[in-house]
Short mmCIF file of C-alpha atoms in Angstrom, two decimals:
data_model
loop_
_atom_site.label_atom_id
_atom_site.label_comp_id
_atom_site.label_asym_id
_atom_site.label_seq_id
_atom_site.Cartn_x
_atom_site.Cartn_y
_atom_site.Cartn_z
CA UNK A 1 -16.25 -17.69 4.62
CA UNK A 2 -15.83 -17.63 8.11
CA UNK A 3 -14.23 -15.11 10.36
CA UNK A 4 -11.09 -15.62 11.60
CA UNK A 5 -10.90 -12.48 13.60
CA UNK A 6 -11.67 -11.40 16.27
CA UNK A 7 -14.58 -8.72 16.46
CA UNK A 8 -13.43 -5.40 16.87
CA UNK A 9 -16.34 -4.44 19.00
CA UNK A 10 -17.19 -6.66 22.15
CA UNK A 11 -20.50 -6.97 22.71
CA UNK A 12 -22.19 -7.84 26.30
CA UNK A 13 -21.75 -12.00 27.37
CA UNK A 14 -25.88 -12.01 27.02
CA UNK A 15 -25.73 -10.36 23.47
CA UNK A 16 -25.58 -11.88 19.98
CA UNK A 17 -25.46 -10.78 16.56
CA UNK A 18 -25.07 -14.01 14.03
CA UNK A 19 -25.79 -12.13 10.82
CA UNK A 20 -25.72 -9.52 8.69
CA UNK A 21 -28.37 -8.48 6.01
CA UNK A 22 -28.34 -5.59 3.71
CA UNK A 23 -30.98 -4.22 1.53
CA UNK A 24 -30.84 -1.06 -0.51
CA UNK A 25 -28.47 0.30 -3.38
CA UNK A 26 -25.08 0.11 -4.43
CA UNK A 27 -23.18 0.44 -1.50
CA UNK A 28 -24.50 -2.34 0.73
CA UNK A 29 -25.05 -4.41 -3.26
CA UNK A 30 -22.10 -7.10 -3.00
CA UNK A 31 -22.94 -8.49 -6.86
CA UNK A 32 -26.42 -8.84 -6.99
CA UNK A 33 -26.24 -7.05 -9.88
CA UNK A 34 -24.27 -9.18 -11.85
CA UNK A 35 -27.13 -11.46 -12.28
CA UNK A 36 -29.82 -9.42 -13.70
CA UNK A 37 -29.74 -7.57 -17.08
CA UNK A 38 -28.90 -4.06 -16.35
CA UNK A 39 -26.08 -1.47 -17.40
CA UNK A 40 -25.40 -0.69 -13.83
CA UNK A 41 -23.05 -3.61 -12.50
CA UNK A 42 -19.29 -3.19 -12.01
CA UNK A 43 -18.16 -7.00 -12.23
CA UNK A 44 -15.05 -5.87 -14.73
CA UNK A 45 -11.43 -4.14 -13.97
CA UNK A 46 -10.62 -1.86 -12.09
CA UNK A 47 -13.37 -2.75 -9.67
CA UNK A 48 -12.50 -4.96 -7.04
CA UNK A 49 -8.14 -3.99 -7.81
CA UNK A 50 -7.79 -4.09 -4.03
CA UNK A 51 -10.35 -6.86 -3.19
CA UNK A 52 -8.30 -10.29 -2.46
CA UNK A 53 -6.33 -11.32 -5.69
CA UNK A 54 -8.03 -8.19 -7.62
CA UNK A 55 -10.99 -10.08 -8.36
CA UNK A 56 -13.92 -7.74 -9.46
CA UNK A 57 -16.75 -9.29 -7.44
CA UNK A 58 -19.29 -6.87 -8.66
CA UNK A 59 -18.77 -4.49 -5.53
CA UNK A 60 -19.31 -0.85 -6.23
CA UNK A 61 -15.82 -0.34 -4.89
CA UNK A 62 -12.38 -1.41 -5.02
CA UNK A 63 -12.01 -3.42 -2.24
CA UNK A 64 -14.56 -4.55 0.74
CA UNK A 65 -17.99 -2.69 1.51
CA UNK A 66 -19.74 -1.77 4.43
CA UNK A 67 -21.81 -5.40 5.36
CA UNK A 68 -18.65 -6.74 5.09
CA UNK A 69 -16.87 -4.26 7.21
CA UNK A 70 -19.36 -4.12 9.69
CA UNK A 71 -19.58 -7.94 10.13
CA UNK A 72 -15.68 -8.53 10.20
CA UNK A 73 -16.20 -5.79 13.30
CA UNK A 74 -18.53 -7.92 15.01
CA UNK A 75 -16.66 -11.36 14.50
CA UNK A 76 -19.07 -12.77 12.09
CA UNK A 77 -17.38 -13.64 8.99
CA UNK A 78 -14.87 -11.96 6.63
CA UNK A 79 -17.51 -11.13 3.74
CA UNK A 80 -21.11 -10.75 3.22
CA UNK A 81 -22.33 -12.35 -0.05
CA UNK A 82 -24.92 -11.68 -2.72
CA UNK A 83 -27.43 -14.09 -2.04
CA UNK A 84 -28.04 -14.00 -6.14
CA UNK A 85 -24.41 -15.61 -6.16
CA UNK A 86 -24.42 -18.75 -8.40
CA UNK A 87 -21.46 -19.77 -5.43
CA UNK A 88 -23.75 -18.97 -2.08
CA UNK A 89 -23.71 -22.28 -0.15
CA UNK A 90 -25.89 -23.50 2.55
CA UNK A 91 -23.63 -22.47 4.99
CA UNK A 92 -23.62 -19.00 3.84
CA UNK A 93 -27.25 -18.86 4.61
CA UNK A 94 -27.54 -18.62 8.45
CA UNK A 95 -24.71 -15.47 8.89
CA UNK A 96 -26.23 -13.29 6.67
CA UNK A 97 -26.42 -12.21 2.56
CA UNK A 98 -27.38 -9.16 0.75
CA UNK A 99 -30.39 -8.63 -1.76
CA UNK A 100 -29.16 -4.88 -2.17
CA UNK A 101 -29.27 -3.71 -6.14
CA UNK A 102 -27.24 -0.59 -7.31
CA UNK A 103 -29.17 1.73 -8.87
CA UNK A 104 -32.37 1.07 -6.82
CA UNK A 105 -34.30 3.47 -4.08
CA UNK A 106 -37.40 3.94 -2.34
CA UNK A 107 -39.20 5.61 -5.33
CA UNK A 108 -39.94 2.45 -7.37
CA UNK A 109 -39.38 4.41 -9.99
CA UNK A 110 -35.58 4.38 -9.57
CA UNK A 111 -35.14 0.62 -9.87
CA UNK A 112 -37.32 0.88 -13.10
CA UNK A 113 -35.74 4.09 -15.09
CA UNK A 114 -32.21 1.09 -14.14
CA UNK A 115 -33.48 -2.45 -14.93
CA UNK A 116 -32.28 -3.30 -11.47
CA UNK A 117 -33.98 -4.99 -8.14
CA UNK A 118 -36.84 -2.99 -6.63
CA UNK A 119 -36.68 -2.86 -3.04
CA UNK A 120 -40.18 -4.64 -2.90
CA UNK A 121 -38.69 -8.00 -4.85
CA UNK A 122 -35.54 -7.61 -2.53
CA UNK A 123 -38.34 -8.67 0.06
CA UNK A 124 -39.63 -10.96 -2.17
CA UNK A 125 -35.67 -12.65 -2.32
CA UNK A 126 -35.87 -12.12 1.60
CA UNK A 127 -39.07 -14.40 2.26
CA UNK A 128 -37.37 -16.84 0.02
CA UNK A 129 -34.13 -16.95 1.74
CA UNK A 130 -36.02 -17.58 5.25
CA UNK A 131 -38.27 -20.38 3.06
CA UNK A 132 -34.45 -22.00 2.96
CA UNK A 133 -33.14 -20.84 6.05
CA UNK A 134 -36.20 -22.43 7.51
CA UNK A 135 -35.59 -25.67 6.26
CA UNK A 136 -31.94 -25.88 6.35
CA UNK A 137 -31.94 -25.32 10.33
CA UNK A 138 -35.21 -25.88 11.59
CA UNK A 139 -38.16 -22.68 12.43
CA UNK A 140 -36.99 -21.67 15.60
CA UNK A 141 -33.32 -21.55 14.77
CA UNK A 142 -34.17 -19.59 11.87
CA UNK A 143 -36.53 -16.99 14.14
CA UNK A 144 -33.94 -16.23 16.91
CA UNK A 145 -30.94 -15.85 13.10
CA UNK A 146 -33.85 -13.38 11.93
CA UNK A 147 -34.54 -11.40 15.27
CA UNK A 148 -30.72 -11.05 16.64
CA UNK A 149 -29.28 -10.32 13.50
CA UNK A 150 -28.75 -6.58 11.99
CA UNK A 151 -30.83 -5.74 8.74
CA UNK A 152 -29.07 -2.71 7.35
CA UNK A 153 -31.58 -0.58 5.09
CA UNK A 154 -29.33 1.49 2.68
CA UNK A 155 -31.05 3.67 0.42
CA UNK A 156 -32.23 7.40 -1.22
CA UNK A 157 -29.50 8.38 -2.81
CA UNK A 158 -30.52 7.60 -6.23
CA UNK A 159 -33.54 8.54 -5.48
CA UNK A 160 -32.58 12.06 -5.43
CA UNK A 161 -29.40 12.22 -7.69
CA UNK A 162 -30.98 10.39 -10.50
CA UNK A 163 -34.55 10.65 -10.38
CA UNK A 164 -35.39 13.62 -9.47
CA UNK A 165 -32.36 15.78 -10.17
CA UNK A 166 -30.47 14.42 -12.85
CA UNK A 167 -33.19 12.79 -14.92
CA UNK A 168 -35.84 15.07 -13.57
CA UNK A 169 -39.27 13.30 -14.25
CA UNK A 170 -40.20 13.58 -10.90
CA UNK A 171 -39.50 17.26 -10.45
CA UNK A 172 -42.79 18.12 -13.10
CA UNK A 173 -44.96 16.02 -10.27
CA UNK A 174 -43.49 17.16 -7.02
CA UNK A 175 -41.39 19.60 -5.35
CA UNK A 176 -38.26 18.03 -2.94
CA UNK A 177 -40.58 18.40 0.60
CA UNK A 178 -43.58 15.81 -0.92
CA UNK A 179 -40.64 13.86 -3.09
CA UNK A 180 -39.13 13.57 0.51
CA UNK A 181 -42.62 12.40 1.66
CA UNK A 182 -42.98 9.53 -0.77
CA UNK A 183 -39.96 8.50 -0.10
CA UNK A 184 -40.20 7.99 3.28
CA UNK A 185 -43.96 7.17 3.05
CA UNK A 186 -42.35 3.79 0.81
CA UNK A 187 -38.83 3.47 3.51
CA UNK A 188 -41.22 2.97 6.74
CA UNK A 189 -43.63 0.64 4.29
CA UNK A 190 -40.93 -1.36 3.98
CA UNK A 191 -39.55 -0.65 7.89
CA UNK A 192 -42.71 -2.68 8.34
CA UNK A 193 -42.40 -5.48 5.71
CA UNK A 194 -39.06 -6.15 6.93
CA UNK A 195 -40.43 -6.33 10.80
CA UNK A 196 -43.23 -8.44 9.64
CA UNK A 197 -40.98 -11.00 8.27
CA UNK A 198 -38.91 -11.39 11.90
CA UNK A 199 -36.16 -8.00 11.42
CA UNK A 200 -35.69 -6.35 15.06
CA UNK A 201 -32.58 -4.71 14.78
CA UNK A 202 -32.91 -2.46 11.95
CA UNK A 203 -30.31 0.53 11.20
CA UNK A 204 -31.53 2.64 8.76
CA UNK A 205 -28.74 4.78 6.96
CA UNK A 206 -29.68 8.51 5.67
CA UNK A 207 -28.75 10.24 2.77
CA UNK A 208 -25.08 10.92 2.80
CA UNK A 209 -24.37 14.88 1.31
CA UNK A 210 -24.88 13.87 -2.33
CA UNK A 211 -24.04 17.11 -3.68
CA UNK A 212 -20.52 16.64 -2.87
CA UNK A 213 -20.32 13.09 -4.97
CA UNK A 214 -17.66 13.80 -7.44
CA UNK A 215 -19.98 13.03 -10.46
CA UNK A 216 -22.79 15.73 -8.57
CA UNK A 217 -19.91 18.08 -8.36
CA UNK A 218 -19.73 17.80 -12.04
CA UNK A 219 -23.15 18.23 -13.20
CA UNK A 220 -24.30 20.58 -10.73
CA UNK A 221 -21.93 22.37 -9.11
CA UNK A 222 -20.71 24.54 -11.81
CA UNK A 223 -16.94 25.20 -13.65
CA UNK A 224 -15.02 25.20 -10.03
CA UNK A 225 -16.97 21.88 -9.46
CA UNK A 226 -17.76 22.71 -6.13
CA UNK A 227 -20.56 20.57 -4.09
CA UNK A 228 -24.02 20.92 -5.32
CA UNK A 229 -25.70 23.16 -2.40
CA UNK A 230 -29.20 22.47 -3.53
CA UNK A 231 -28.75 18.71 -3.42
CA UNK A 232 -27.26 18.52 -0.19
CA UNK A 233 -30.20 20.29 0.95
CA UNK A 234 -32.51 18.32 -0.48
CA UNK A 235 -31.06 15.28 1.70
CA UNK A 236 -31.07 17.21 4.56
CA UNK A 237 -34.67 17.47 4.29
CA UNK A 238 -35.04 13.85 3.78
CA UNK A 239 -33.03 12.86 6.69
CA UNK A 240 -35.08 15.36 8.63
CA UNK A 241 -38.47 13.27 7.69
CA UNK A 242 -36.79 9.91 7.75
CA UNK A 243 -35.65 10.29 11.23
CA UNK A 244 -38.68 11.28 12.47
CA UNK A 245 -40.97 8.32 10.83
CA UNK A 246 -38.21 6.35 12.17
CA UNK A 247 -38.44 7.82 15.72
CA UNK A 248 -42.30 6.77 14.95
CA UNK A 249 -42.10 3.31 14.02
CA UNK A 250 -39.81 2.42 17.08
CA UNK A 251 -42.57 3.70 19.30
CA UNK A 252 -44.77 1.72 17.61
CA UNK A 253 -43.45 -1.90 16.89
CA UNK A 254 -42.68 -3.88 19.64
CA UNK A 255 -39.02 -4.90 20.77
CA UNK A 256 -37.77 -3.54 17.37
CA UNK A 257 -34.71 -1.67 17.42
CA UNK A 258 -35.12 0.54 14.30
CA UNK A 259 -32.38 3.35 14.18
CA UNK A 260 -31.99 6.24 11.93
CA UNK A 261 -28.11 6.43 10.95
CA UNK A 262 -26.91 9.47 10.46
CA UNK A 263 -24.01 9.11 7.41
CA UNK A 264 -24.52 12.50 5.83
CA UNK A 265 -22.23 14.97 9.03
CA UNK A 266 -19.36 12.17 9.31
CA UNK A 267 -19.08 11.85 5.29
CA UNK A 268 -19.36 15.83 4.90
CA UNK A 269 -16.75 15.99 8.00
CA UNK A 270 -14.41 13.70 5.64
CA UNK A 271 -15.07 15.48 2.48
CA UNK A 272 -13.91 19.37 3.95
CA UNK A 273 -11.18 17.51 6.37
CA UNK A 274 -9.67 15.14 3.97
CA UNK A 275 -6.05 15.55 5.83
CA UNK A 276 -7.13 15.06 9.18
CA UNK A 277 -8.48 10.95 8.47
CA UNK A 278 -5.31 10.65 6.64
CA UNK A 279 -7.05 11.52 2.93
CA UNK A 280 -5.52 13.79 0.20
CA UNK A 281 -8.25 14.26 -2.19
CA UNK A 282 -12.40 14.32 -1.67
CA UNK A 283 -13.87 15.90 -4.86
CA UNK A 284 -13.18 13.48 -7.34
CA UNK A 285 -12.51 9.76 -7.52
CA UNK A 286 -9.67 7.26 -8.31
CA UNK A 287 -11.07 5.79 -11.50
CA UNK A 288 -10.43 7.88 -14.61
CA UNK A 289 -10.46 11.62 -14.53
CA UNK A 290 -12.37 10.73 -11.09
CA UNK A 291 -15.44 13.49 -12.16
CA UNK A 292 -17.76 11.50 -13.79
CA UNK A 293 -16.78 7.88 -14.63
CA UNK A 294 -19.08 4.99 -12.88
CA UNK A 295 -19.69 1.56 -13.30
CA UNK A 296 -19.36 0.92 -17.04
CA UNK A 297 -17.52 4.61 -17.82
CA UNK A 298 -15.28 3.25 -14.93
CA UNK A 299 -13.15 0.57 -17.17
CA UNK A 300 -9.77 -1.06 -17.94
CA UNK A 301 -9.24 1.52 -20.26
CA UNK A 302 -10.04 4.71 -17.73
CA UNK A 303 -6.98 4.06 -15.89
CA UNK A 304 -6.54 4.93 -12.06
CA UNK A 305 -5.08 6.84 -9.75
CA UNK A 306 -1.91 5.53 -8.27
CA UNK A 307 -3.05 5.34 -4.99
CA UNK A 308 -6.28 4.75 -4.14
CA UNK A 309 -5.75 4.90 -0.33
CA UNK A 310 -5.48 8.42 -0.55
CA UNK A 311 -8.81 9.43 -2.12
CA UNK A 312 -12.61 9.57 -0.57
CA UNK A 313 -13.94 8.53 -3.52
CA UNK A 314 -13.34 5.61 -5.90
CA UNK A 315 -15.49 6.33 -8.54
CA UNK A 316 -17.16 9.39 -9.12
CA UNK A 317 -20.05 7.91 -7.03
CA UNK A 318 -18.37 5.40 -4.54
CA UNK A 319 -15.91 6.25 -1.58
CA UNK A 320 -12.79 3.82 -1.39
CA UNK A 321 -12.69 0.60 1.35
CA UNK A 322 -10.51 3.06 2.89
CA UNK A 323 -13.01 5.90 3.59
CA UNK A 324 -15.90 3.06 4.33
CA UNK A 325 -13.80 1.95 7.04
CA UNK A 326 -13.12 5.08 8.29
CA UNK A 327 -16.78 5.93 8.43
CA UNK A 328 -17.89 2.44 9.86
CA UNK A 329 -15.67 2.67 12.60
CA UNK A 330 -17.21 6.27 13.53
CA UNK A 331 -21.02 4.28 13.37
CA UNK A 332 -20.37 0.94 15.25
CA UNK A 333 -18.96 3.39 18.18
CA UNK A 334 -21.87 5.93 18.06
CA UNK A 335 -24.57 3.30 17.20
CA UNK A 336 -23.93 -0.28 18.20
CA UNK A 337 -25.43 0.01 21.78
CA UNK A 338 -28.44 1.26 20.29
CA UNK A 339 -29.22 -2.22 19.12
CA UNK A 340 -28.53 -4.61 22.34
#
C-alpha cells in the first residue's frame, strides 16, 4: 500500500529514505507470527479492533505499530508488512517489510523457551528478501534500497521479563550485569550482520522501563501493583551497556549510522504523567482486567475497555496506537537528523 500522505517530517532535497525494515520482538512484529507454530500470535479479536475494518492482522496492538507509524511520518507508505505474509507482493518488496517475531530477544534462548523466530533466522529471511529484491530491480537498485533505508532493531525486553525474571533459568547462570553482557555481546553481533548485508542507518531501540508493564506490575510489584523497581533497573543497566557498544560500533564501521534510541525516559515520562499526553490510565491495559491478559489470555471473551484511546497500555504488555504515536513523534524529532 502506498502512501498517500504526505510525510510528517521533511527531510533535506539531497536526502532519501525509501524503506522501512524492522527486526526484533513484538512491537515492530506486524504478523510474522501468524505463520509459524507458536502460542504467542495475536491474529484473533480484540486485536487489531481499531486497525482499518477491525481486522486482527496479527499486530501486538489494536491498531497500527511503530514501522508503520514511523514510515507514514516519512511519506513512505501507509503500512509496513510481514514479509512472512502469504499477501506480500513484489511491490511490497522495495519500501520495506518486517521479519520481527514476538516473543524473541537477543538471548537465543528467548525465541526457543517461545517457538518463535530467532533473531539469527530473521537474518536468514533478510538475505533472502535481498536474493528477491535483487532480482526484482536489478543489484544496484537494490544496494542504494538497502543503504538509504532505516533498519529498526527492536529488542530485550523479553529477554529480561521472561527469561531471566519471570521464567528464571538464566538467573542460576548469571547475575543481571553479565546477562546484560550477553545480551549486548549477541545485539552488536548482529549490529554487524545487519551492516554486512548493506544496513547503514540503523536505530537501535533500548529497553523501555519494563517493570512498569501492567503484567510486570502484577507479578512483581506486589498487592498495590506498583512498577517492579528491580526490573526497571535491570534495563537501565542494559541500556547503559547497549549504548556504549553502540557508541563503539559507529566508530568503527564506516558511513553507518547506528543509533542507540533511548525509549525507556519518554515511556516512563508517559507512564507517571498519563494526563499531561492526554492519557487516563498507565498501569494496566485495555484488554480484560488489563493486569495480566496477553496474546491468547487477551480474547473475544476478555472483553475491553470502552475506550482504548485513553489507556497506555493495550494489553498487559503492549501500549495502544495511541501511546506509540505519541512516543514516535517524541523520536523522529529527537533522532531523525541523526541518520541523514
Amino acid at each position: 500500500m502506498s502512501c498517500s500522505c504526505e510525510g510528517a517530517i521533511k527531510l533535506p532535497p539531497n536526502v532519501t529514505i525509501p524503506g522501512i525494515f524492522a527486526f526484533g520482538d513484538s512491537i515492530v512484529d506486524q504478523g510474522n507470527n501468524n505463520a509459524i507454530k507458536t502460542l504467542v500470535k495475536c491474529n484473533f479479536p480484540p486485536y487489531g479492533k481499531d486497525f482499518g475494518g477491525g481486522i486482527p492482522t496479527g499486530r501486538f496492538g489494536n491498531g497500527k505499530t511503530p514501522p508503520d507509524l514511523i514510515a507514514a511520518e516519512l511519506g513512505i507508505k501507509e503500512l509496513i508488512p510481514a514479509y512472512l505474509d502469504p499477501n506480500l507482493k513484489a511491490q511490497d518488496l522495495p519500501t520495506g517489510v518486517s521479519f520481527a517475531s514476538g516473543g524473541c530477544g537477543y538471548d537465543p534462548q528467548t525465541s526457543q523457551l517461545v517457538s518463535v523466530t530467532s533473531l539469527s533466522s530473521q537474518l536468514d529471511q533478510f538475505k533472502e528478501y535481498i536474493k528477491k529484491l535483487k532480482g526484482a530491480i536489478g543489484e544496484e537498485s537494490a544496494n542504494k534500497i538497502l543503504s538509504n533505508s532505516i533498519h529498526m532493531v527492536v529488542a530485550g525486553s523479553d529477554d529480561l521479563a521472561n527469561t531471566y525474571f519471570t521464567i528464571g533459568i538464566r538467573r542460576e547462570q548469571y547475575d543481571i550485569s553479565s546477562y546484560a553482557d550477553l545480551m549486548v555481546s549477541s545485539a552488536s553481533t548482529f549490529i554487524q550482520e545487519l551492516y554486512q548485508l548493506g544496513a547503514r542507518r540503523i536505530p537501535v531501540f533500548g529497553i523501555p522501563p519494563i517493570g512498569c508493564l501492567p503484567s510486570q506490575r502484577t507479578l512483581a510489584g506486589g498487592s498495590i501493583r506498583v512498577c517492579a523497581e528491580q526490573y526497571n533497573q535491570a534495563a537501565q543497566i542494559v541500556n547503559s551497556k547497549l549504548s556504549a557498544a553502540i557508541d563503539s560500533l559507529t566508530q568503527s564501521l564506516p558511513r553507518s549510522r547506528v543509533v542507540y534510541i533511548d525509549i525507556y525516559n519518554p515511556l516512563l515520562e508517559l507512564i507517571q504523567h498519563p494526563q499531561n499526553y492526554g492519557f487516563e490510565v498507565s498501569d494496566r491495559g485495555c484488554c480484560g482486567t488489563g493486569n495480566f491478559e496477553v496474546v491468547i489470555l487477551c480474547n473475544k471473551y476478555s472483553g475491553t475497555c470502552p475506550d482504548d484511546s485513553k489507556y497506555i497500555f493495550w494489553d498487559s504488555y503492549h501500549p495502544t496506537e495511541k501511546a506509540y504515536k505519541v512516543l514516535i513523534d517524541q523520536i523522529l524529532q529527537k533522532y531523525i537528523n541523526k541518520f541523514l
